[in-house]
Coordinates of C-alpha atoms and ligand atoms in Angstrom, one line a residue:
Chain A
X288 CA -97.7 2.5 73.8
X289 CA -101.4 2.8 72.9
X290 CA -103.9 0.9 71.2
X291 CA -106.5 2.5 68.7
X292 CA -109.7 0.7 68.0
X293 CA -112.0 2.2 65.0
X294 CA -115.6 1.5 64.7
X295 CA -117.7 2.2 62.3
X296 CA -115.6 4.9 60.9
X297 CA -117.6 7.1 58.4
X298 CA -116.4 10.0 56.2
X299 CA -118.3 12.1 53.6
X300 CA -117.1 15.5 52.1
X301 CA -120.3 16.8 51.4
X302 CA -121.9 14.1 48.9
X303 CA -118.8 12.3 48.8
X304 CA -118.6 9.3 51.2
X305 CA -115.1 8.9 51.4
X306 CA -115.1 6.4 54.5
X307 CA -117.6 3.6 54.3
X308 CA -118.1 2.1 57.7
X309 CA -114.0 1.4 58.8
X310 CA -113.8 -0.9 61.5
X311 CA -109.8 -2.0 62.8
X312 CA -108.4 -2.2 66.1
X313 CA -104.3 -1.2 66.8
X314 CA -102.8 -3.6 69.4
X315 CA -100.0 -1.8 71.6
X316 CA -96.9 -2.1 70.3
X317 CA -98.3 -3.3 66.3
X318 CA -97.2 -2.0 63.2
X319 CA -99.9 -1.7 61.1
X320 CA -99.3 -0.7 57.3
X321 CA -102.4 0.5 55.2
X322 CA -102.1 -0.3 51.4
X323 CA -104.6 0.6 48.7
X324 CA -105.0 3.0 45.6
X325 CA -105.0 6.3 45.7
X326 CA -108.3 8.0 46.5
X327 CA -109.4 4.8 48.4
X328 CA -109.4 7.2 51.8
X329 CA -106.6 6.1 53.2
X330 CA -105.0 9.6 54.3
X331 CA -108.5 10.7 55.5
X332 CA -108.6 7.4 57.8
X333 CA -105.5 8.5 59.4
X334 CA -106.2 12.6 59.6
X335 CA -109.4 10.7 61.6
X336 CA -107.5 9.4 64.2
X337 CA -106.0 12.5 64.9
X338 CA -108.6 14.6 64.5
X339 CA -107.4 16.8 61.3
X340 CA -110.8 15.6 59.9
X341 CA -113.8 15.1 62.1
X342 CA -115.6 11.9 61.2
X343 CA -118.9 12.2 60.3
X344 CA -120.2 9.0 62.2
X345 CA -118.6 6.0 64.0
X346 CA -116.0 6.0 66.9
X347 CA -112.2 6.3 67.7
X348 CA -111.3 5.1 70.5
X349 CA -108.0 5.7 71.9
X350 CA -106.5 4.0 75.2
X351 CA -109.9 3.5 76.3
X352 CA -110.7 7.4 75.2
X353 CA -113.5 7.8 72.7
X354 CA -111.8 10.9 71.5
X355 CA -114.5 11.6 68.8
X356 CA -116.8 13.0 71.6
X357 CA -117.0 16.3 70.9
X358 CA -116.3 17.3 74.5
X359 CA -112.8 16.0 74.6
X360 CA -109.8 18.5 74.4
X361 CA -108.3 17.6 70.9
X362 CA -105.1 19.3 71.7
X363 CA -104.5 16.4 74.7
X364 CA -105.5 14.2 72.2
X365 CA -103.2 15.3 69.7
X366 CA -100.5 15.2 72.0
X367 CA -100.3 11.7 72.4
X368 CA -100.3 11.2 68.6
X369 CA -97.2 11.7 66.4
X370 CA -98.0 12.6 62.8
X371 CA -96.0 12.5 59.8
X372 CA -96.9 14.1 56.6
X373 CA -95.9 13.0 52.4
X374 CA -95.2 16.9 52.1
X375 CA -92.9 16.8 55.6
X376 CA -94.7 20.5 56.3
X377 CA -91.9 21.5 58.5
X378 CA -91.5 25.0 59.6
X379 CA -89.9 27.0 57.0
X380 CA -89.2 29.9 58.7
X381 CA -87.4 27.9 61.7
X382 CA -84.0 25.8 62.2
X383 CA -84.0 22.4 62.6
X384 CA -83.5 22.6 66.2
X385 CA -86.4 25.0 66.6
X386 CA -88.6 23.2 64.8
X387 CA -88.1 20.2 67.3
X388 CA -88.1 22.4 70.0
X389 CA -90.9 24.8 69.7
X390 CA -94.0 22.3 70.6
X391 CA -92.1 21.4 73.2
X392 CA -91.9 24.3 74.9
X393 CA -95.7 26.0 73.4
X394 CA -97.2 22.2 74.4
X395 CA -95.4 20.9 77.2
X396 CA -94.0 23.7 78.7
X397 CA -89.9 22.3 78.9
X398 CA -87.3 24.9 79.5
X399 CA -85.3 25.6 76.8
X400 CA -82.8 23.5 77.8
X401 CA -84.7 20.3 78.5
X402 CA -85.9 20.7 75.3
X403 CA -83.1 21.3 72.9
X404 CA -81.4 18.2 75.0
X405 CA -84.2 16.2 73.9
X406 CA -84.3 17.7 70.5
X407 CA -80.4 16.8 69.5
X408 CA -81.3 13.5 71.5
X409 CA -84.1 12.8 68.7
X410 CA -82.0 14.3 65.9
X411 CA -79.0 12.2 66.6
X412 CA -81.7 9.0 66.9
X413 CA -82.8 10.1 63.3
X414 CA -79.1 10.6 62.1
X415 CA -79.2 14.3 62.2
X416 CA -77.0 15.6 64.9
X417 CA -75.3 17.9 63.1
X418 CA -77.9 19.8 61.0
X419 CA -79.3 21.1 64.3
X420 CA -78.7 24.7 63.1
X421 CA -79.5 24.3 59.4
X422 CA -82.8 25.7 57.6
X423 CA -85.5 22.8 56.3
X424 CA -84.9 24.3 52.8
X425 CA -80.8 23.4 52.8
X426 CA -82.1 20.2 53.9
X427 CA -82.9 17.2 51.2
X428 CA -86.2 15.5 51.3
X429 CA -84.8 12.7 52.8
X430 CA -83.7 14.8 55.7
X431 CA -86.2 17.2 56.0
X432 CA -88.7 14.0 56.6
X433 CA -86.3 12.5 59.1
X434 CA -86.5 15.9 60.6
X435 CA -89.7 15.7 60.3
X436 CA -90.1 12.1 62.4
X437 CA -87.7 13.7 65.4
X438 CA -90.3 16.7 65.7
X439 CA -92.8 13.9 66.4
X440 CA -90.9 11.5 68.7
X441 CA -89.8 14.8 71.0
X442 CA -93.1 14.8 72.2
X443 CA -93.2 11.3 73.6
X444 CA -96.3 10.0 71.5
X445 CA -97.6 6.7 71.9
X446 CA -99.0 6.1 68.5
X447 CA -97.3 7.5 64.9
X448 CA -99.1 8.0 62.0
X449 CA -97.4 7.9 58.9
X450 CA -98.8 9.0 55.6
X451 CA -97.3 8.3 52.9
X452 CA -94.1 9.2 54.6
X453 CA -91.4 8.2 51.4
X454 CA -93.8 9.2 48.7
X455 CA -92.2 12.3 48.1
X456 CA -88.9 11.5 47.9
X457 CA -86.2 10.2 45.4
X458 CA -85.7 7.1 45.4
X459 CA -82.7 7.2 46.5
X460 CA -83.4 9.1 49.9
X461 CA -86.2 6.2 50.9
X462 CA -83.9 4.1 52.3
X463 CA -82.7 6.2 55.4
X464 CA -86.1 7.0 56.3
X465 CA -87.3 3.4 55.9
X466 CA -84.6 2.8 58.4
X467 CA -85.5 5.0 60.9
X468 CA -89.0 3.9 60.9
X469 CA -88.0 0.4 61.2
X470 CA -85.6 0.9 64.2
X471 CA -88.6 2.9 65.7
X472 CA -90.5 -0.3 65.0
X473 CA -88.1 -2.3 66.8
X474 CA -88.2 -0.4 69.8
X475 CA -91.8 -0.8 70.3
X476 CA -93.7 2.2 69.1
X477 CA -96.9 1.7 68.1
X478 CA -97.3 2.5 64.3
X479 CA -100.0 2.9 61.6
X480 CA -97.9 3.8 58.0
X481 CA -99.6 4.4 55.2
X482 CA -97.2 3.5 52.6
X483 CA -96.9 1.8 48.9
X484 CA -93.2 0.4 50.1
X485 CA -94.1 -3.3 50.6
X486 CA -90.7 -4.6 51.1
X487 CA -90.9 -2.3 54.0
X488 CA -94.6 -3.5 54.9
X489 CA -93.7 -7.5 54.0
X490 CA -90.5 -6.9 56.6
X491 CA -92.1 -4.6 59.3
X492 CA -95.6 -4.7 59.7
X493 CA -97.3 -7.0 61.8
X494 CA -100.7 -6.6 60.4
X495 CA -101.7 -5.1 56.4
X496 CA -104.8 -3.4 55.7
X497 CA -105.3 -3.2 52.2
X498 CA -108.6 -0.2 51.9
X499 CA -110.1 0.5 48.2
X500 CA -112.8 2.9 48.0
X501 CA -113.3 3.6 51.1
X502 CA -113.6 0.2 53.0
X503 CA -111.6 -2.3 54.2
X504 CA -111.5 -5.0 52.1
X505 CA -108.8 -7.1 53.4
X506 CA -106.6 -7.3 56.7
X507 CA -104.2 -9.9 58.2
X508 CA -100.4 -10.5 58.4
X509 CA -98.4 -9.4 55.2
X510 CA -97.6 -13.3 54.6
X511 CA -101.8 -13.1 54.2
X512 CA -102.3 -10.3 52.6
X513 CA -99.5 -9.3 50.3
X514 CA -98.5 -12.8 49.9
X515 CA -101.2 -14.6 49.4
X516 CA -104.6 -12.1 48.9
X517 CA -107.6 -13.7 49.2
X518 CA -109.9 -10.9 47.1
X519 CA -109.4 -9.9 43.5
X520 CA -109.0 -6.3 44.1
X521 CA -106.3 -6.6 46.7
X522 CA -104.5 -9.0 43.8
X523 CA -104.8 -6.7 40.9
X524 CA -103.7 -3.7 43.2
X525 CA -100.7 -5.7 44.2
X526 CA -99.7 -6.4 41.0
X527 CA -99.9 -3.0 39.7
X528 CA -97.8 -2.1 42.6
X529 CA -95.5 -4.8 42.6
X530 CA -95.2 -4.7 38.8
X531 CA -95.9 -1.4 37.5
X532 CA -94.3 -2.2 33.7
X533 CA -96.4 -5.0 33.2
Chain B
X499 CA -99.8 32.5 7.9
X500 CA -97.1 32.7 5.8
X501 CA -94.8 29.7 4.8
X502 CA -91.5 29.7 6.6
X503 CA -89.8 30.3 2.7
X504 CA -91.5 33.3 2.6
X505 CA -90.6 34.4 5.9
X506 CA -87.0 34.1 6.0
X507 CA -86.3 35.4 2.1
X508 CA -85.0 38.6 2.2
X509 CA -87.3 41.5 1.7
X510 CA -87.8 43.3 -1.3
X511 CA -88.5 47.1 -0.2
X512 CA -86.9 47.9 3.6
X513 CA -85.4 45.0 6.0
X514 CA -86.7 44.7 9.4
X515 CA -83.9 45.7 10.7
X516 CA -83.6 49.4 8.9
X517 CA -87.4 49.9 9.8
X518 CA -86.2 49.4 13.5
X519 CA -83.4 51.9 13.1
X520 CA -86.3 54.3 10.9
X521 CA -88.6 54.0 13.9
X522 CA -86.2 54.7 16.9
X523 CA -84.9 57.8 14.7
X524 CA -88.2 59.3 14.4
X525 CA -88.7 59.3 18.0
X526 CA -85.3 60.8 18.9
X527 CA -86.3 63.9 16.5
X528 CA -89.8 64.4 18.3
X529 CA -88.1 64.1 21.7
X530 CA -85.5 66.7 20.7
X531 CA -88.5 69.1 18.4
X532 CA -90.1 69.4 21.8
X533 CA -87.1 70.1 23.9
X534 CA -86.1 72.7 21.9
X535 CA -89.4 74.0 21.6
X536 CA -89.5 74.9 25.4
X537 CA -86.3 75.9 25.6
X538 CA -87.4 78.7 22.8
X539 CA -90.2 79.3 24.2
X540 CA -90.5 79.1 27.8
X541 CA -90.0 82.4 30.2
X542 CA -86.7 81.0 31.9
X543 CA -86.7 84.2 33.9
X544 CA -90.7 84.2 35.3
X545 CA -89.9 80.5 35.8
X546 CA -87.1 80.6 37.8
X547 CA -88.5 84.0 39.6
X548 CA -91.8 81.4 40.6
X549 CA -90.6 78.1 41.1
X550 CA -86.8 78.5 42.1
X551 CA -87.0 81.1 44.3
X552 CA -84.1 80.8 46.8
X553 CA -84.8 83.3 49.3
X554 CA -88.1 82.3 49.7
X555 CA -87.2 78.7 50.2
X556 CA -84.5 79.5 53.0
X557 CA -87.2 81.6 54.6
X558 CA -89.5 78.6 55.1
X559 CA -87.0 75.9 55.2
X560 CA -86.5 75.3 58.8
X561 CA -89.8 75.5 59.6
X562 CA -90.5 72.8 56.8
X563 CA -88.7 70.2 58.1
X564 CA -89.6 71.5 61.9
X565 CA -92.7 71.9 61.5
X566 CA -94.1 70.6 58.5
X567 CA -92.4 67.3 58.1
X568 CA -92.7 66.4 61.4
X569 CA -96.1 67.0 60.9
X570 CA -96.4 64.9 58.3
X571 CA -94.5 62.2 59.8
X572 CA -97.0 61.7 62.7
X573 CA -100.0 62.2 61.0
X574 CA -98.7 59.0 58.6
X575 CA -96.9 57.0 62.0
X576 CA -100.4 57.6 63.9
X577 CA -102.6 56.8 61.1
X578 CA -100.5 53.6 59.9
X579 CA -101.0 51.8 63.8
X580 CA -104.4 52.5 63.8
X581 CA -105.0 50.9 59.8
X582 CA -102.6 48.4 61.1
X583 CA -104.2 47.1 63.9
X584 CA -107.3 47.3 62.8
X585 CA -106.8 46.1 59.0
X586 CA -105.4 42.5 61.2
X587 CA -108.5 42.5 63.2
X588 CA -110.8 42.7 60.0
X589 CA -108.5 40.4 58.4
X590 CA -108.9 37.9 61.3
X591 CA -112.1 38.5 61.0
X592 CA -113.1 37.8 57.4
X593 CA -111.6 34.0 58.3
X594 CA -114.0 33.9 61.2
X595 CA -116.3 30.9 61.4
X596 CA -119.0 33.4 62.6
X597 CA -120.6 34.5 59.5
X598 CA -121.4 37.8 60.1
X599 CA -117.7 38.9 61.3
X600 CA -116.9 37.9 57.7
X601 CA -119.8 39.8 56.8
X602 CA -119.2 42.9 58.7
X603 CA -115.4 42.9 57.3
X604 CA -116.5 42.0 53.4
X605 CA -118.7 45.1 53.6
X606 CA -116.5 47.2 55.3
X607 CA -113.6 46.6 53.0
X608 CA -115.8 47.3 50.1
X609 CA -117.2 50.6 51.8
X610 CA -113.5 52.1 52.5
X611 CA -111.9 50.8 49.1
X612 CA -114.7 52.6 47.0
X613 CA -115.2 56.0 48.6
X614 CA -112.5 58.1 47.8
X615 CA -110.4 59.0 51.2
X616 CA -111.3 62.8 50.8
X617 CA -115.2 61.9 51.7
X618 CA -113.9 60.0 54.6
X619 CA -111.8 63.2 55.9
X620 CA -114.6 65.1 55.4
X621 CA -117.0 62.9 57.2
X622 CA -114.4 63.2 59.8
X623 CA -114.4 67.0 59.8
X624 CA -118.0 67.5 59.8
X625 CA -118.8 64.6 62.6
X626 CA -118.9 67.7 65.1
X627 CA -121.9 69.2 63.2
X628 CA -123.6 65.5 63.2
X629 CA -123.1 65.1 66.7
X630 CA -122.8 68.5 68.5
X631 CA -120.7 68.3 71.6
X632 CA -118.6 64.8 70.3
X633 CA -115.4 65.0 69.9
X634 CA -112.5 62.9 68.5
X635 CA -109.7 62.7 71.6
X636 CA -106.6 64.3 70.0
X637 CA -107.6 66.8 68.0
X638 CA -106.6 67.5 64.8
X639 CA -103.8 64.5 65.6
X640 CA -106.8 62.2 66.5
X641 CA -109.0 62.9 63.6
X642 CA -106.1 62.8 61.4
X643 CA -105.0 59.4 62.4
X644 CA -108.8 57.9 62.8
X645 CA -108.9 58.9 58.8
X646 CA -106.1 57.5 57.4
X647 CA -106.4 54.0 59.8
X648 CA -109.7 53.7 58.0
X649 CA -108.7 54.4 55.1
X650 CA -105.2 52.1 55.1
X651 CA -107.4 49.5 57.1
X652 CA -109.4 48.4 54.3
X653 CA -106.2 48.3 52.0
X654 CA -103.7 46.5 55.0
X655 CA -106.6 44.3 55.9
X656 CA -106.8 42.5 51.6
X657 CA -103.2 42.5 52.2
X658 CA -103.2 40.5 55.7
X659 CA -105.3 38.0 54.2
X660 CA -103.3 37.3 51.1
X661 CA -100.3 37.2 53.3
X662 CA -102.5 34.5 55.6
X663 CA -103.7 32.7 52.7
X664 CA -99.8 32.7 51.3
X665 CA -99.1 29.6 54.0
X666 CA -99.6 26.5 53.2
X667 CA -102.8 24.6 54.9
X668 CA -100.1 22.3 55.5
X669 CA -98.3 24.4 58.2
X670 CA -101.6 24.5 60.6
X671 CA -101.7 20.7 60.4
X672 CA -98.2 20.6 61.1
X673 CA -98.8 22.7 64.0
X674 CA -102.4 21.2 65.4
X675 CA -101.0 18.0 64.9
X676 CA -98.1 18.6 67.3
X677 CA -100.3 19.5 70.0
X678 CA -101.0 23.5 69.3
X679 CA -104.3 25.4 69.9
X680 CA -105.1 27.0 67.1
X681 CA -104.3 30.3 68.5
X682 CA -100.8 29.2 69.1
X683 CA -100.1 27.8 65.8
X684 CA -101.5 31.1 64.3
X685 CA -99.4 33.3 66.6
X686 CA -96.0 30.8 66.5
X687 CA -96.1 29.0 62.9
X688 CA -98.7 30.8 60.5
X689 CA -98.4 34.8 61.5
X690 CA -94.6 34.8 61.3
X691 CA -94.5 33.1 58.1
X692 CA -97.2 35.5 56.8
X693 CA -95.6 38.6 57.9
X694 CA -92.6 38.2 55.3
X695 CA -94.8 37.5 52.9
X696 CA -97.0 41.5 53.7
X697 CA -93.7 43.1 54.4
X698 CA -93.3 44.5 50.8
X699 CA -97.0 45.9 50.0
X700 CA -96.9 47.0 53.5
X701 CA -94.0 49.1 52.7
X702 CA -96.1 50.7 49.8
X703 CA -98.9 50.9 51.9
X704 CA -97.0 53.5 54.0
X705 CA -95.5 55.5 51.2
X706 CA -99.5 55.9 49.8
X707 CA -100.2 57.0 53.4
X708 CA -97.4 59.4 53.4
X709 CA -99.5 60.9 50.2
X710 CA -102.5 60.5 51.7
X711 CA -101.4 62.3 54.9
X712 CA -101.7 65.9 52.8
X713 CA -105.6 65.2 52.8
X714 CA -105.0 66.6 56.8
X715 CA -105.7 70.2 55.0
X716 CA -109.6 69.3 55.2
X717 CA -109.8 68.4 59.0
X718 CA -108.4 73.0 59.7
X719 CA -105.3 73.1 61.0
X720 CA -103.5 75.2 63.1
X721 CA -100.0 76.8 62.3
X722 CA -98.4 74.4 64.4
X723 CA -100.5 71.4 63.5
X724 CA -99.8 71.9 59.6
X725 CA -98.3 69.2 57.3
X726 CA -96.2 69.2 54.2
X727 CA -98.7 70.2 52.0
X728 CA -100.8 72.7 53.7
X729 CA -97.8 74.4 54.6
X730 CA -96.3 75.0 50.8
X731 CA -99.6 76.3 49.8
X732 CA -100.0 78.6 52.8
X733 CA -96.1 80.0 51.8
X734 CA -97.0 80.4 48.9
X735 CA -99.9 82.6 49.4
X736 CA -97.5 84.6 52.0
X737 CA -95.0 85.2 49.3
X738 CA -97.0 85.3 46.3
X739 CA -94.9 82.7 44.9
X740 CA -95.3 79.2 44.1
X741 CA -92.0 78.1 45.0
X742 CA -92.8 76.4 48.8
X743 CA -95.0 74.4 46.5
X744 CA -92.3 73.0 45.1
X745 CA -90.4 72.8 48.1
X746 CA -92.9 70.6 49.6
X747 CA -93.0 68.7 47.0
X748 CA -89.4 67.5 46.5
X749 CA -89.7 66.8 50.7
X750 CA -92.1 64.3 49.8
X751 CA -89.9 62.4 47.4
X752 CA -87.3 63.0 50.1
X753 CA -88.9 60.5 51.7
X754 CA -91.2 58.1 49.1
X755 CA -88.0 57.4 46.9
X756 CA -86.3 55.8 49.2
X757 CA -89.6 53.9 51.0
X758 CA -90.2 52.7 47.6
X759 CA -86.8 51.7 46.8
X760 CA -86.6 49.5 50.3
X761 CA -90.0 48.1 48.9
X762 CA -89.2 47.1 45.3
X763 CA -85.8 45.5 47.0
X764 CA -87.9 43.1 49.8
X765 CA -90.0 42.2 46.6
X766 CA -87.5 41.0 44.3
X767 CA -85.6 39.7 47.8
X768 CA -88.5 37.3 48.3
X769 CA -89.1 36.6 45.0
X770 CA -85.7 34.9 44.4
X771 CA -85.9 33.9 47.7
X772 CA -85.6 29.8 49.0
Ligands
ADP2267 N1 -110.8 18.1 52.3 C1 -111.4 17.4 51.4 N2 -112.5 17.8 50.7 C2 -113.1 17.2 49.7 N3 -112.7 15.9 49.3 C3 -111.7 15.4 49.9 C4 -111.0 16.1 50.9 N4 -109.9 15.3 51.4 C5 -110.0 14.2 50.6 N5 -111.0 14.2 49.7 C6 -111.4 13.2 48.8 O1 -111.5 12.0 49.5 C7 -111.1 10.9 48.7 C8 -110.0 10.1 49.5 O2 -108.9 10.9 49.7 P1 -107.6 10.4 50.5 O3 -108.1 10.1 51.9 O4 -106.6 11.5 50.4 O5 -107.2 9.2 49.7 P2 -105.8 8.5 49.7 O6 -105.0 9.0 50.8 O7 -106.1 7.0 49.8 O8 -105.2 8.7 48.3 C9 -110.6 11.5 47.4 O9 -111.6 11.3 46.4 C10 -110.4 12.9 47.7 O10 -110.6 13.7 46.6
MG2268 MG1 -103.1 10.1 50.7

């Protein structure tokens, strides 16, 4: 389990200032969901963290690690970290096994043993045993993300990052993955989702961030935030999400 | 524009239909006028005395295929490894983040596109009278493949980087993200899903270099170092007769049809592909 503090946290794609001055801190063990509109920088807050974007100011600090020093090995880095993407981006060319397999073995060096144990261990966890020898693309989206969140956890990370990990999907495939991110929940892992599912936030999270335009404008427990919102964006957001007929 | 009434009334002088049939007519009659034509008028006899010439053809045959073809089939093997490996490196390096490795590949890729491959094989052959004393290791066999790597290079080199290009930025993330140096997740996620992608114009690209190969001639070649081409022309002078030409000729397709074939079907595999 890790904890993540953020300080300061600026972003700019050329003129663009996508991040603002982010400042949030990840307890060990916390599930922390980040809300907000689309284009508020909420995927770019989390491809910070692990380093897919190099922040153009401020500090991430992780386990006592201020891995935005540019003299840190971002592959260690990176190993600690689990990612999961909206698109899934697993590895068409590969099986399902394989894809859990190969950063094992590239990464971590495991036999190839060790790690296809582990791999059907984190299949079966995900509720994918038996597509171990399938392609991703005979795979549904539900699956393929599931798939997706087993290639992760076989690397033993201490903090997952979810972006918008259900966005992509039917509805009727959200469920399952909800579910596997809310036993993962349960078990301890330390989590930052970045979702638009606020049943799933309401139930699971212990802390909401709700970010528009590149700050944070509000952050407390869902009761707080989704609940009860203090500030008029977070209000109107919610009830465009909540509500999006009316 | 015309009003749909209009349109669909039927016509007064000839239906679109009959002008069809009128059309496809016409060009059946020309097709057969100028069959017959050269059936009248062609000499069957000098023809077949020139370009059919049996005796002449078994004369030479096993040496075509011994000889020649083989020939042929290095100077194309040889050259292909060299444009190969070096049409990755310049595609590798027009993605460097060192500007002028892009730079160097953009204007080499430009240079060897443009000039026709002739010039380079006879930049090649006269490099002895540049630098007196150099030579190429390997002969004929050395200059030969140095020409057509360069050449192909160029060519291989676009393809490599629309191949690279083909995979989604998402893959590298994927990979990164999972712990992988960037060299790994090139030579484990991104290369292998790029090579099925180059697979088919790669295919062409050796059936071009098989043409190509014929441009040997230039370089002066021995009898035993003589290619497909070379060798129906020399024949041909032996015989007085034109028929090795031919014979060469039809050993070429020998080969291209079928390399072509295998290309067109890894195209339209991949395009209905998952
Ligand atoms: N690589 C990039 N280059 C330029 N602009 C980008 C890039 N990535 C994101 N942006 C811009 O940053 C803003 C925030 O994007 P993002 O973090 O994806 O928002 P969200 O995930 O909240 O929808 C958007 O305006 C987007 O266009
Ligand atoms: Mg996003």
């Amino acid at each position: 389990m890790s904890t993540v503090e953020i300080k300061n946290l600026r972003k700019s794609f050329g003129k663009l200032e996508v991040l603002k001055g982010i400042d949030f801190t990840v307890e060990a063990g916390q599930v922390v969901c980040v809300i907000g509109p689309s284009g508020s920088g909420k995927s770019t807050l989390l491809r910070c963290v692990n380093l897919l974007e190099r922040p153009t100011s401020g500090r991430v600090v992780l386990d006592g690690t201020e891995i935005t020093d540019p003299d840190v090995d971002i592959d260690a880095v990176r190993r600690r970290l689990g990612m999961v993407f909206q698109q899934f981006n697993l590895f068409p060319h590969l099986t399902v096994l394989r894809n859990v397999t190969i950063a094992q073995e590239r990464v971590l060096r495991r036999g190839r043993a060790e790690a296809e144990r582990i791999a059907r261990e984190n299949l079966e966890r995900v509720g994918l045993g038996e597509k171990a020898d399938a392609f991703p693309a005979q795979l549904s989206g539900g699956q393929q993300q599931r798939v997706a969140i087993a290639r992760a956890l076989a690397m033993n990370p201490s903090l997952m990052l979810f972006d918008e990990p259900t966005s992509a999907l039917d509805p009727e495939l959200v469920g399952d993955v909800l579910g596997v991110m809310r036993e993962l929940a349960g078990d301890g892992m330390t989590m930052m989702v970045v979702t638009h599912e606020m049943n799933f936030a309401r139930e699971v999270a212990d802390r909401v961030v709700f970010m528009d335009q590149g700050v944070i404008v509000e952050d407390g427990p869902p009761d707080q935030v989704i609940a009860a919102p203090r500030h008029a964006r977070t209000r109107e957001f919610l009830s465009r999400v909540l509500h999006p007929e009316g | 524009m015309t009003a749909p009434g209009t349109a669909l009334a039927p016509h007064r002088g000839l239906s679109p239909r009959e002008r069809r049939r009128i059309g496809r007519g016409a060009q059946y009659a020309l097709l057969v006028a100028v069959v017959v034509a050269l059936a009248c008028f062609a000499d069957w006899g000098a023809i077949r005395q020139s370009f059919l010439n049996a005796q002449v053809v078994s004369d030479g045959l096993p040496r075509l295929f011994a000889v020649a073809l083989k020939n042929t089939v290095i100077f194309t093997a040889s050259g292909y490894v060299v444009g190969f490996a070096l049409g990755m490196l310049l595609a590798l390096m027009r993605q460097s983040s060192v500007a002028p490795y892009r730079w160097i590949a953009a204007t080499y890729i430009e240079i060897f596109r443009g000039v026709p491959a002739l010039v380079i094989f006879l930049m090649i052959g006269s490099l002895p009278l540049a630098f007196p004393g150099f030579q190429i290791p390997g002969g004929v066999y050395g200059q030969a493949a140095l020409g057509l790597g360069l050449v192909s290079a160029a060519y291989m080199a676009e393809t490599f980087r629309a191949g690279l290009q083909a995979v989604p930025k998402g893959q590298m993330e994927a990979a990164r993200s999972l712990g992988m140096s960037h060299g790994r997740a090139m030579l484990s996620i991104v290369v292998p899903q790029a090579v099925r992608v180059v697979i088919p114009p790669l295919t062409n690209e050796l059936v071009l270099l098989f043409k190509d190969s014929s441009l040997v001639l230039f370089l002066g070649v021995t009898a035993a170092q003589v290619e497909l081409a070379k060798f129906g022309n020399d024949q041909a002078s032996t015989f007085a007769n034109p028929t090795p030409i031919l014979a060469s000729g039809l050993t070429y397709l020998l080969i291209t049809i079928p390399l072509g074939y295998v290309a067109r079907r890894l195209e339209s595999r991949q395009g209905g592909g998952q």
